[in-house]
Amino acid sequence: MSDLEKKSIDPATIKMIQKAAVDGCETIFDRAEAMKPCPIGAEGSCCKNCAMGPCRVPAPKKKEGPAKKRMGLCGATAETISARNFARMVAAGTAAHSDHARGIAKTFLAAAKGEMPEFKIKDEQKLYQIAMDLDVEIGEKSVQEIAIEVGKKVLEEFGRQDGEVSFIKRAPLKRQEIWRKLGVAPRGIDREVVELMHRTHMGVDQDYQSLLLSAARCSLADGWGGSMISTDLQDVLFGNPVPVLGQINLGVLKKDQINVVVHGHEPLLPEVLVSVVKDPEIQKAALATGAKGINLVGMCCSANELLMRHGIPVAGNFLQQELAIVTGVVDLMAVDVQCEMQSLAQVAKCYHTKLITTSPKAKIEGAMHIEFDERHASEAARKILMEAVGNFKNRKANVEIPDDTTDQVVGFSYETINYLLGGMFRASYLPLNDNIINGRIRGIAGVVGCNNARVTHDDPNLTLIKELIKNDVIVLVTGCAAMTCGKAGLLTPDAARKYAGEGLASVCEAVGIPPVLHMGSCVDNSRILLAATAVVKAGGLGEDISDLPVAGAALEWMSEKAIAIGEYFVASGIYTVFGVTWPTTGSEEVTKLLFEDYENLFKGKWGFEPDPLKAAKSMIDHIDKKRKALGIDKMRERVLFDMAKRREIEAA
Ligand code: SF4
Ligand code: MSK
C-alpha cells in the first residue's frame, strides 16, 4: 500500500492531497504524520481537572507485574480518572447536540408565534405526532396554537429539574422500566450535562460505577432528548425527508460557477440560502462576474440536512473539508457549529477562499464573521452570497477539480421507511419484521460517525458496511459514514444486487430501496432509535430494543458527540462497536464495566474493534445470538468472502 493509499481510499481525496502538496498547503493529513497521539491521553489516563496535575496514571505494562494502586496527587484512582474523562466526553457531546436543539427550539417557537416570517410550519402531520407525544391537547386548536404549545413544552425539556425527559416515553415500555430501575431516566437535558460536569470536578464523584451510570443518564438526555428534539423540530420546519436523488464528492464543485460551501450542522442558514440563492438580483450579480451562476453545495452534516430535504450536492465528509478549498474553486465557505477545523483559515489563505463564520458561538481567528440572526435570516444569507460573488474574480490559476461524483438516493427518515414498507394507507414496520423473521434480512446495523485522520479515510466504515450487507444485514447510516457510502455507490437501489446478500437484495428490489439507508445527520441518530422502537412495537421480535437482532458501529469516530451517541445506543440496549482507539483502556475495570457489565445493566454493551472485518464478525455474531434467543435462527451460515471474491465484487 502506498503512503497515499494509507491516507484515503477515495480517489478525489487522494488527488487533492497531492495537489495540496504541490501547492505547498499543509492539511490534516500532513499533521497526522508529523504529530502522533499522546499514548497516556489516548488511553484516558491523564487528568487535568485541577492545578495539582496534570496527573498521569498510565496502565502498567504487562511485564511490570502487579502494580501498586495508581493514583493522582489527590488520590483519584486510574478508574476514577478514566471514568471521569469518558463521562466528560459524553457531557460535551450531549451539550453539542442539545445546544443545537435549543437553537432550533427557540427558532421554532418564534416561527410559530409569527415572529420569524422566514420560517414556517411545513409538516403539520409530524407536528401533531409530536404534540401527542408531549401531551399537548389538539382538539379544535389551530396549527399555530399547537405549534406554540409544542415550542414552549420542548423548551421546558432543557431546564426541567425533576421528572423525566418527555420523549423517553417513546421507548418500549421494557426499556423505560430498565432506565427507571437503574435510576438513569434523564430529568432535564441541561440538568444532566451540568450534573455530570459537577460530578467529574475534582473531589466529587470518585466511584467509577456511579460516574458511568451518570454518563449513561446524560447520554439518554441526548438521544431521547436533545438530538430527538432537533430532528423532530427540523422536520416540522423544513419538511420530513423523503427519498431524493443527489450527488456526492468533490466533483460537484463547478469551475464556471461561483461555489459556495455550507459546512457545520444547523440547517437554519442553509435552508435560507437555498431560497435566497434563487433571488433574481443575486443571480444577476453572479452572472455579471462572468460566472454561469451560483453552485450551492454542502459539507459534513450541513450537507446531510440540505441533501435529505432538497437534493443539494454534497462536496464531502469531515476529512474533505480542507480539500474542497484545495480545488481552488471554493469562493466562499460558510461554517456554523461543530466539526469545522480551525485549519480552514490557513488553507483558505493558500487559495482565494473566503471563510465566513456565522454563529456567535463559533468564531475562528482569521475568518470573516457574518452573524446569522434568524430574525433577519435573508439579510445574512444575501450578504454571504454577495461576498461569494465579489470573490469570484480573485480565483487563482491553480484550479483543479477531481472529476469524481456519485449518484445517491437518500432521505430515509423513520416515517419514510414506514411508508415505503407498508404503503401510505397501512404504513407499518411489519413487512420489515416479517423479513427479519423469515431470515431474508438477518438483522439491522446502525453505522454512524465521523472520519478520523488516524485511520485510512473511509476505509474502515466502507469495509464494515460492505461486509454487513453481503451478510444480509440492512444498514442504517448517518453523518460522515453515510457520505462514505454515497461516494462508494452503496446508496442506490442498484447497489442491492451488486453488493448485498441474496436475501437482503431480494427485499430491497421488491421495495425499491438501497441496502444502505441514509437517515441524515449526527442528530438524526435519534431516527435510528425510533426505527428500532417501531420494530419492537410491530411485534414478533421481542419486547425491547435489546431483544432485536441489531448492532451499532462507528469505526472512524473522532468527536465527543460520537461517544455520546454510542453511549445512548448502548444505554438503549444496542451492542455498539467503535474503532480507531478506545478512551478507557488505561483502566481495566472501567473498560470491563463498559464492555461486559453494562450488558447486565442495560442489556447493551460497548465493543472496540478497529479491524472492520472483525468488527463485522462481532456484530453479525451478536445479531445471530439475538436471532437464536428469539427462536428465528434456523438458517444462515455467515458468508465469508475470500480475497478473490472480494476483488471481484469491488471491481464490479
Ligand atoms: Fe491530579 Fe487529582 Fe488534580 Fe486530577 S484532580 S489533576 S488526579 S490532583
Ligand atoms: S459531521 S460529528 S465528523 S459524523 Fe456531523 Fe461528521 Fe462526526 Fe462531525
XYZ file of C-alpha atoms and ligand atoms in Angstrom:
668
model
C 0.000 0.000 0.000
C 1.468 3.368 -0.976
C 1.610 6.204 1.519
C -1.247 7.930 -0.281
C -3.408 4.829 -0.234
C -2.902 4.687 3.523
C -4.442 8.150 3.791
C -7.674 7.555 1.908
C -9.459 5.099 -0.346
C -11.326 7.925 -2.042
C -9.737 8.922 -5.378
C -10.920 12.543 -5.156
C -9.352 12.874 -1.711
C -6.050 11.404 -2.894
C -5.920 13.780 -5.870
C -6.464 16.797 -3.632
C -3.896 15.637 -1.052
C -1.413 15.540 -3.936
C -2.500 18.962 -5.158
C -2.173 20.458 -1.684
C 1.410 19.149 -1.542
C 2.229 20.717 -4.906
C 0.611 23.988 -3.806
C 2.603 23.938 -0.552
C -0.572 23.914 1.524
C -0.490 21.898 4.745
C -3.523 19.769 5.594
C -4.645 17.473 8.402
C -3.101 14.538 6.533
C 0.359 16.154 6.899
C -0.180 16.954 10.562
C -1.366 13.419 11.287
C 2.011 12.186 10.071
C 4.023 14.773 11.924
C 2.259 14.511 15.283
C 1.484 11.191 16.936
C -1.221 10.993 19.612
C -0.127 11.077 23.253
C -0.410 7.450 24.440
C -1.355 8.386 28.003
C -4.122 10.723 26.908
C -5.334 8.207 24.320
C -5.979 5.569 26.983
C -7.783 8.064 29.232
C -5.090 8.053 31.937
C -4.327 11.775 32.106
C -6.218 14.029 34.499
C -6.014 17.804 34.372
C -9.091 18.520 36.413
C -7.129 20.626 38.883
C -3.927 22.646 39.042
C -2.039 19.986 41.012
C -1.946 17.977 37.787
C -1.881 17.046 35.055
C -1.536 13.670 36.750
C -0.661 10.695 34.591
C -1.577 7.182 35.659
C -0.778 5.035 32.609
C -1.793 1.385 32.534
C 1.112 -0.776 33.751
C 2.992 -2.645 31.049
C 2.293 -6.389 31.271
C 5.875 -7.309 32.168
C 5.839 -4.974 35.150
C 3.607 -7.417 37.032
C 1.052 -6.385 39.671
C 1.430 -2.679 40.283
C 0.529 -0.712 43.369
C -2.665 1.273 43.100
C -2.145 4.004 40.543
C -3.477 7.399 41.585
C -3.141 11.116 41.022
C -1.980 13.603 43.658
C -5.453 13.806 45.207
C -5.723 10.033 45.323
C -8.063 9.796 42.331
C -7.559 6.271 41.054
C -6.893 5.274 37.471
C -10.527 4.098 37.389
C -11.870 7.440 38.558
C -9.672 9.343 36.123
C -10.613 7.141 33.198
C -14.346 7.217 34.038
C -14.270 10.994 34.551
C -12.622 11.543 31.187
C -15.129 9.296 29.466
C -18.048 10.970 31.241
C -16.814 14.410 30.217
C -16.804 13.307 26.585
C -20.416 12.233 26.971
C -21.290 15.564 28.599
C -19.603 17.552 25.815
C -21.262 15.514 23.075
C -24.650 15.839 24.725
C -24.120 19.572 25.165
C -23.280 19.999 21.467
C -26.364 18.164 20.201
C -28.595 19.734 22.793
C -27.431 23.296 22.320
C -28.139 22.776 18.631
C -31.614 21.594 19.688
C -32.140 24.648 21.886
C -31.388 26.950 18.935
C -33.853 25.080 16.748
C -36.494 25.066 19.504
C -36.196 28.824 20.025
C -36.486 29.459 16.301
C -39.410 27.044 16.124
C -41.302 28.862 18.879
C -40.600 32.276 17.372
C -41.702 30.992 13.960
C -44.878 29.553 15.484
C -45.627 32.946 17.037
C -45.112 34.586 13.653
C -42.036 36.471 14.825
C -39.786 34.910 12.179
C -41.717 35.084 8.930
C -38.976 33.300 7.022
C -39.539 30.100 8.977
C -42.882 28.319 8.768
C -44.520 25.084 9.862
C -44.106 22.787 6.892
C -45.004 19.329 8.188
C -48.290 19.527 10.103
C -48.607 15.758 10.334
C -45.359 15.491 12.244
C -46.338 18.446 14.432
C -49.497 16.581 15.507
C -47.469 13.489 16.328
C -45.035 15.476 18.466
C -47.908 17.302 20.152
C -49.465 13.978 21.144
C -46.152 12.690 22.484
C -45.839 15.850 24.588
C -49.437 15.540 25.861
C -50.467 18.725 24.096
C -54.190 18.571 23.564
C -55.093 19.062 19.907
C -58.914 19.436 19.979
C -60.059 22.396 17.951
C -56.764 24.263 18.243
C -55.199 25.856 15.185
C -51.864 24.662 13.829
C -50.318 27.841 15.176
C -51.699 27.309 18.672
C -50.472 23.734 18.731
C -47.033 24.772 17.460
C -46.736 27.450 20.162
C -47.605 24.929 22.874
C -45.193 22.394 21.422
C -42.438 25.035 21.264
C -42.971 26.008 24.901
C -43.125 22.408 26.112
C -39.998 21.480 24.214
C -38.059 24.379 25.719
C -39.083 23.152 29.174
C -37.202 19.918 28.440
C -33.904 21.745 28.807
C -34.338 23.364 32.213
C -36.527 20.763 33.934
C -35.138 19.942 37.364
C -37.179 16.845 38.172
C -39.360 14.330 36.415
C -38.305 12.833 33.094
C -37.422 13.982 29.594
C -40.745 13.546 27.761
C -39.599 11.555 24.747
C -38.310 8.642 26.801
C -41.975 7.638 26.789
C -41.491 6.830 23.107
C -39.164 3.956 24.008
C -40.512 0.416 24.506
C -42.030 0.001 27.976
C -39.438 -2.608 28.960
C -36.666 -0.139 28.152
C -38.288 2.561 30.235
C -38.502 0.120 33.137
C -34.780 -0.654 32.861
C -33.903 3.038 32.933
C -36.140 3.745 35.907
C -34.838 0.749 37.826
C -31.248 1.881 37.267
C -32.131 5.496 38.089
C -30.892 6.737 34.720
C -34.105 8.126 33.251
C -32.892 11.624 32.360
C -34.548 14.579 34.052
C -33.854 17.879 32.249
C -31.323 17.988 29.416
C -29.281 20.863 30.856
C -29.504 19.355 34.321
C -27.858 16.119 33.190
C -24.989 17.928 31.456
C -24.387 20.274 34.386
C -24.610 17.495 36.953
C -22.144 15.352 35.029
C -19.680 18.242 34.809
C -20.102 18.723 38.560
C -19.635 15.047 39.355
C -16.426 14.961 37.320
C -14.968 18.039 39.029
C -12.008 17.434 41.327
C -13.089 15.741 44.540
C -16.730 14.955 43.762
C -17.905 11.584 42.397
C -14.987 9.187 42.838
C -16.665 5.860 42.184
C -16.279 4.811 38.578
C -19.510 2.815 38.568
C -21.502 5.769 39.804
C -19.779 8.044 37.270
C -20.577 5.731 34.392
C -24.252 5.436 35.333
C -24.453 9.221 35.330
C -22.772 9.268 31.931
C -25.457 6.905 30.661
C -28.208 9.133 32.037
C -26.653 12.174 30.389
C -26.351 10.383 27.048
C -30.035 9.422 27.191
C -30.820 13.115 27.597
C -29.075 13.475 24.243
C -30.522 10.564 22.252
C -34.079 10.716 23.603
C -33.838 14.461 24.358
C -31.661 16.985 22.570
C -30.973 15.066 19.379
C -34.563 13.877 19.081
C -35.864 17.411 19.589
C -33.515 18.725 16.877
C -34.619 16.135 14.365
C -38.318 16.475 15.125
C -38.494 20.253 15.003
C -36.262 20.486 11.926
C -38.600 18.073 10.163
C -41.621 20.171 11.120
C -39.953 23.400 9.977
C -38.253 22.176 6.828
C -40.122 19.002 5.917
C -39.694 15.370 6.755
C -37.153 13.892 4.338
C -38.440 11.649 1.564
C -36.318 9.785 -0.985
C -34.464 12.174 -3.223
C -31.609 11.818 -5.707
C -28.373 13.717 -5.102
C -24.685 13.703 -5.987
C -21.638 13.478 -3.806
C -17.897 14.115 -3.841
C -15.582 16.985 -4.739
C -16.580 16.729 -8.406
C -19.819 18.558 -7.527
C -17.800 21.797 -7.438
C -18.017 23.739 -10.720
C -15.209 25.592 -12.416
C -17.507 28.010 -14.253
C -19.763 28.793 -11.296
C -19.423 30.617 -8.001
C -19.033 27.829 -5.466
C -20.492 28.349 -2.005
C -19.917 25.560 0.536
C -22.028 25.390 3.711
C -20.375 23.405 6.471
C -21.369 22.540 10.013
C -24.591 21.253 11.499
C -27.550 23.563 11.939
C -29.868 23.686 8.930
C -31.286 27.179 9.587
C -28.906 29.276 7.460
C -28.505 26.603 4.762
C -32.294 26.439 4.335
C -32.475 30.194 3.853
C -29.534 30.124 1.431
C -31.402 27.576 -0.695
C -34.184 30.089 -1.315
C -32.157 33.315 -1.384
C -29.726 31.906 -3.957
C -32.614 31.877 -6.448
C -33.238 35.616 -5.987
C -33.034 37.255 -9.452
C -30.874 40.089 -8.106
C -28.313 37.660 -6.692
C -28.379 35.632 -9.887
C -27.881 38.786 -11.941
C -24.923 39.837 -9.821
C -23.437 36.353 -10.211
C -23.806 36.359 -13.987
C -22.257 39.835 -14.168
C -18.978 38.372 -12.870
C -18.757 36.077 -15.900
C -19.725 33.015 -13.840
C -22.565 30.820 -15.024
C -24.380 31.005 -11.692
C -24.021 30.067 -8.052
C -23.377 26.458 -7.084
C -24.506 25.842 -3.504
C -23.085 22.642 -2.020
C -22.784 21.147 1.453
C -20.043 19.693 3.651
C -20.384 17.371 6.674
C -23.777 17.399 8.394
C -24.977 20.731 6.951
C -24.671 18.840 3.693
C -26.718 15.951 5.044
C -29.502 18.313 6.093
C -29.673 20.009 2.683
C -29.243 16.800 0.754
C -32.016 14.988 2.639
C -34.564 17.734 2.016
C -33.504 19.335 -1.272
C -31.075 17.014 -3.040
C -28.383 19.733 -2.823
C -24.999 18.187 -3.787
C -22.510 17.151 -1.124
C -18.841 18.101 -1.551
C -17.588 15.590 1.001
C -17.258 14.377 4.553
C -15.192 15.548 7.508
C -11.688 14.842 6.159
C -12.519 16.526 2.847
C -13.336 19.963 4.281
C -9.863 21.397 3.669
C -9.620 19.594 0.348
C -12.697 21.318 -1.046
C -10.764 24.575 -0.667
C -7.657 22.975 -2.198
C -9.562 22.632 -5.504
C -9.098 26.399 -5.810
C -12.729 26.959 -6.837
C -14.443 27.444 -3.488
C -15.264 31.133 -3.483
C -16.796 31.038 -0.032
C -17.174 28.550 2.788
C -19.747 29.412 5.466
C -19.456 27.489 8.726
C -21.735 27.422 11.766
C -21.042 24.936 14.581
C -19.244 21.611 15.154
C -16.600 19.717 13.174
C -15.138 22.793 11.490
C -11.360 22.546 11.642
C -9.556 25.726 12.640
C -7.038 24.962 9.888
C -9.657 26.004 7.331
C -8.475 29.570 7.912
C -4.881 28.645 6.924
C -5.934 26.554 3.937
C -8.218 29.353 2.744
C -5.178 31.659 2.766
C -3.347 29.338 0.327
C -6.150 29.979 -2.168
C -8.685 32.777 -2.528
C -11.486 31.281 -0.435
C -13.410 33.494 1.963
C -14.069 31.665 5.189
C -17.134 33.030 6.962
C -18.226 32.117 10.467
C -21.932 32.629 11.092
C -22.657 31.529 14.661
C -21.999 33.777 17.664
C -20.870 30.563 19.399
C -18.187 29.604 16.887
C -15.707 32.165 15.658
C -12.393 31.303 14.005
C -9.359 33.556 14.107
C -8.669 34.793 10.603
C -12.203 34.200 9.323
C -14.718 36.913 8.457
C -17.787 36.876 10.725
C -21.263 37.483 9.342
C -23.638 36.699 12.138
C -26.739 34.737 11.264
C -29.657 36.257 13.114
C -32.785 34.189 12.492
C -34.935 37.305 12.699
C -33.152 38.739 9.684
C -32.318 35.476 8.026
C -32.431 36.555 4.362
C -30.275 39.574 5.086
C -27.392 37.419 6.349
C -27.867 34.916 3.520
C -27.789 37.732 0.959
C -24.634 39.215 2.491
C -22.899 35.855 2.410
C -23.838 35.194 -1.199
C -22.714 38.664 -2.276
C -19.344 38.082 -0.573
C -19.003 34.951 -2.681
C -19.991 36.800 -5.841
C -17.434 39.515 -5.121
C -14.719 36.937 -4.511
C -15.108 35.026 -7.797
C -12.741 37.411 -9.578
C -9.972 36.592 -7.092
C -9.601 32.972 -8.160
C -6.027 31.980 -8.800
C -4.689 29.859 -11.628
C -4.111 26.715 -9.549
C -7.540 25.237 -10.096
C -8.234 21.513 -10.283
C -11.493 19.752 -9.584
C -11.442 15.955 -9.316
C -13.985 14.516 -11.713
C -15.376 12.169 -9.072
C -19.088 12.300 -8.283
C -21.528 9.550 -7.455
C -25.325 9.428 -7.529
C -27.113 8.576 -4.327
C -30.688 8.152 -3.170
C -31.200 9.500 0.326
C -33.977 10.726 2.607
C -34.959 7.647 4.610
C -36.495 9.143 7.687
C -38.091 6.828 10.201
C -41.541 7.726 8.823
C -40.473 7.244 5.187
C -39.275 3.721 5.909
C -42.670 3.116 7.469
C -44.497 4.236 4.327
C -42.134 2.521 1.915
C -42.508 -0.789 3.657
C -46.174 -0.724 4.448
C -47.650 1.716 1.946
C -49.271 5.102 2.527
C -52.500 3.713 3.978
C -51.135 0.894 6.078
C -47.741 2.324 6.985
C -46.004 -0.255 9.129
C -42.711 -1.839 10.064
C -44.399 -5.261 9.947
C -43.012 -6.172 6.497
C -39.515 -5.473 7.841
C -40.192 -7.673 10.864
C -41.562 -10.426 8.609
C -38.400 -10.361 6.530
C -36.234 -10.464 9.634
C -38.248 -13.380 10.993
C -38.152 -15.313 7.688
C -34.401 -14.680 7.522
C -34.171 -12.732 4.268
C -32.906 -9.890 6.400
C -30.539 -11.196 9.045
C -30.593 -8.080 11.165
C -30.181 -4.304 11.278
C -26.991 -2.309 11.826
C -26.638 1.403 12.512
C -23.253 2.590 11.236
C -22.604 6.202 12.092
C -19.960 8.764 12.886
C -17.024 10.592 11.564
C -13.730 10.270 9.706
C -10.516 10.127 11.667
C -7.104 11.091 10.294
C -5.512 8.292 12.335
C -7.006 5.669 10.020
C -7.406 5.385 6.245
C -10.178 7.793 5.314
C -13.473 5.974 4.509
C -11.883 2.515 4.577
C -12.998 1.013 7.919
C -16.614 2.181 7.537
C -16.872 1.056 3.929
C -15.302 -2.366 4.501
C -17.550 -2.924 7.503
C -20.729 -1.889 5.713
C -19.978 -3.979 2.614
C -19.385 -6.995 4.823
C -22.637 -6.415 6.687
C -24.843 -6.085 3.618
C -23.176 -9.101 1.998
C -24.363 -10.987 5.039
C -27.937 -9.717 4.657
C -27.731 -7.113 7.389
C -29.573 -3.951 6.318
C -27.546 -0.884 7.303
C -28.861 2.474 8.508
C -26.303 5.276 8.179
C -25.951 8.897 9.255
C -23.283 11.608 9.389
C -19.968 11.234 7.613
C -20.296 7.440 7.429
C -23.357 7.965 5.233
C -21.265 10.078 2.874
C -18.666 7.326 2.640
C -21.432 5.027 1.419
C -22.701 7.620 -1.024
C -19.255 8.033 -2.588
C -18.854 4.271 -2.920
C -22.199 3.827 -4.675
C -23.955 1.954 -1.874
C -26.861 4.385 -1.655
C -28.663 3.454 -4.850
C -31.242 0.698 -5.320
C -28.816 -0.941 -7.840
C -26.348 -1.493 -5.022
C -28.610 -4.196 -3.590
C -27.979 -6.643 -6.426
C -24.324 -5.671 -6.672
C -23.271 -5.796 -3.028
C -25.980 -7.340 -0.841
C -26.554 -10.961 0.033
C -29.346 -12.794 -1.772
C -31.970 -12.320 0.942
C -31.401 -8.630 1.560
C -31.132 -7.944 -2.185
C -34.497 -9.595 -2.833
C -36.213 -7.428 -0.205
C -34.527 -4.222 -1.430
C -35.500 -4.972 -5.013
C -39.096 -5.685 -4.057
C -39.401 -2.363 -2.215
C -37.022 -0.401 -4.487
C -34.628 0.713 -1.748
C -30.829 0.619 -1.386
C -29.340 -1.910 1.053
C -27.900 1.037 2.996
C -30.393 3.704 4.063
C -29.191 7.276 4.640
C -31.138 8.626 7.627
C -29.495 12.045 7.953
C -27.035 13.962 10.080
C -25.484 13.255 13.503
C -28.530 14.478 15.435
C -30.659 12.185 13.274
C -29.304 9.121 15.021
C -32.457 9.619 17.050
C -34.248 8.331 13.911
C -32.410 5.031 14.396
C -33.708 4.807 17.982
C -37.247 5.362 16.740
C -36.857 2.871 13.894
C -35.645 0.247 16.392
C -38.585 1.086 18.668
C -41.001 0.753 15.748
C -39.603 -2.704 15.004
C -40.216 -3.718 18.627
C -43.743 -2.299 18.528
C -44.547 -4.007 15.216
C -44.239 -7.300 17.108
C -42.689 -10.722 16.790
C -39.153 -9.702 17.736
C -39.256 -9.400 21.496
C -40.305 -6.655 23.828
C -37.287 -4.409 23.955
C -34.649 -2.900 21.666
C -32.125 -5.231 23.302
C -34.097 -8.254 22.050
C -33.670 -7.229 18.406
C -31.007 -8.588 16.035
C -29.463 -5.139 15.922
C -25.949 -3.715 16.375
C -24.269 -0.321 16.010
C -20.816 0.878 14.977
C -18.647 3.961 14.479
C -15.304 2.681 13.214
C -13.940 6.113 12.248
C -15.232 8.125 15.175
C -13.366 11.213 16.342
C -15.771 13.610 18.071
C -17.116 13.685 21.613
C -20.567 13.664 20.047
C -19.808 10.183 18.734
C -19.115 8.955 22.278
C -22.412 10.472 23.465
C -24.210 8.751 20.573
C -22.519 5.418 21.249
C -23.362 5.684 24.930
C -27.052 6.312 24.274
C -27.135 3.448 21.764
C -25.657 1.170 24.423
C -27.924 2.511 27.188
C -30.860 1.881 24.833
C -29.871 -1.792 24.615
C -27.689 -1.892 21.479
C -24.306 -3.589 21.150
C -22.084 -0.836 19.706
C -18.571 -1.239 18.322
C -16.098 1.616 17.959
C -12.814 1.622 16.079
C -9.617 3.746 15.917
C -8.878 3.947 19.618
C -10.710 3.360 22.869
C -10.547 6.113 25.509
C -10.665 3.998 28.686
C -8.041 1.329 28.013
C -5.997 2.851 30.856
C -8.366 1.213 33.322
C -9.242 -2.457 33.029
C -12.126 -2.062 35.459
C -13.737 0.830 33.593
C -13.306 -0.930 30.267
C -14.753 -4.144 31.683
C -17.764 -2.277 33.008
C -18.442 -0.726 29.593
C -17.649 -3.850 27.540
C -19.120 -6.546 29.793
C -21.013 -5.459 32.898
C -23.092 -2.877 31.041
C -24.798 -5.868 29.394
C -26.209 -6.973 32.752
C -27.377 -3.449 33.467
C -28.545 -2.133 30.089
C -28.667 -5.350 28.010
C -26.455 -3.429 25.607
C -22.682 -3.001 25.697
C -19.691 -1.337 24.093
C -17.128 -3.104 21.929
C -13.819 -1.968 20.459
C -12.504 -3.409 17.220
C -10.517 -1.326 14.732
C -10.354 -4.144 12.155
C -13.535 -3.722 10.088
C -13.884 -7.394 9.150
C -13.515 -8.467 12.761
C -15.957 -5.724 13.774
C -18.441 -7.044 11.189
C -17.984 -10.547 12.564
C -18.655 -9.443 16.121
C -21.776 -7.550 15.028
C -23.060 -10.482 12.982
C -22.333 -12.882 15.847
C -24.318 -10.600 18.128
C -27.173 -10.458 15.613
C -27.143 -14.263 15.346
C -27.145 -14.558 19.132
C -30.257 -12.413 19.271
C -31.874 -14.406 16.450
C -31.229 -17.576 18.408
C -32.736 -16.111 21.571
C -35.810 -15.158 19.543
C -36.014 -18.668 18.063
C -35.595 -17.463 14.471
C -32.124 -18.816 13.877
C -32.894 -21.827 11.712
C -30.982 -20.939 8.503
C -27.948 -18.854 7.931
C -24.327 -19.620 7.606
C -22.244 -16.457 7.610
C -20.993 -15.819 4.061
C -17.236 -15.496 4.168
C -15.610 -13.986 1.125
C -12.065 -14.816 0.209
C -9.815 -12.139 -1.333
C -10.583 -13.245 -4.916
C -14.321 -12.948 -4.366
C -13.845 -9.622 -2.621
C -11.805 -8.211 -5.542
C -14.386 -9.496 -7.987
C -17.161 -7.645 -6.155
C -15.123 -4.488 -5.706
C -14.291 -4.419 -9.416
C -17.954 -4.918 -10.362
Fe -4.343 15.131 39.697
Fe -6.497 14.756 41.262
Fe -5.981 17.174 40.235
Fe -6.763 15.174 38.619
S -7.967 16.131 40.220
S -5.124 16.658 38.232
S -5.789 13.407 39.629
S -4.715 16.034 41.684
S -20.189 15.895 10.837
S -19.612 14.598 14.317
S -17.451 14.391 11.720
S -20.196 12.423 11.629
Fe -21.817 15.542 11.885
Fe -19.176 14.024 10.568
Fe -18.711 13.172 13.018
Fe -18.854 15.710 12.555
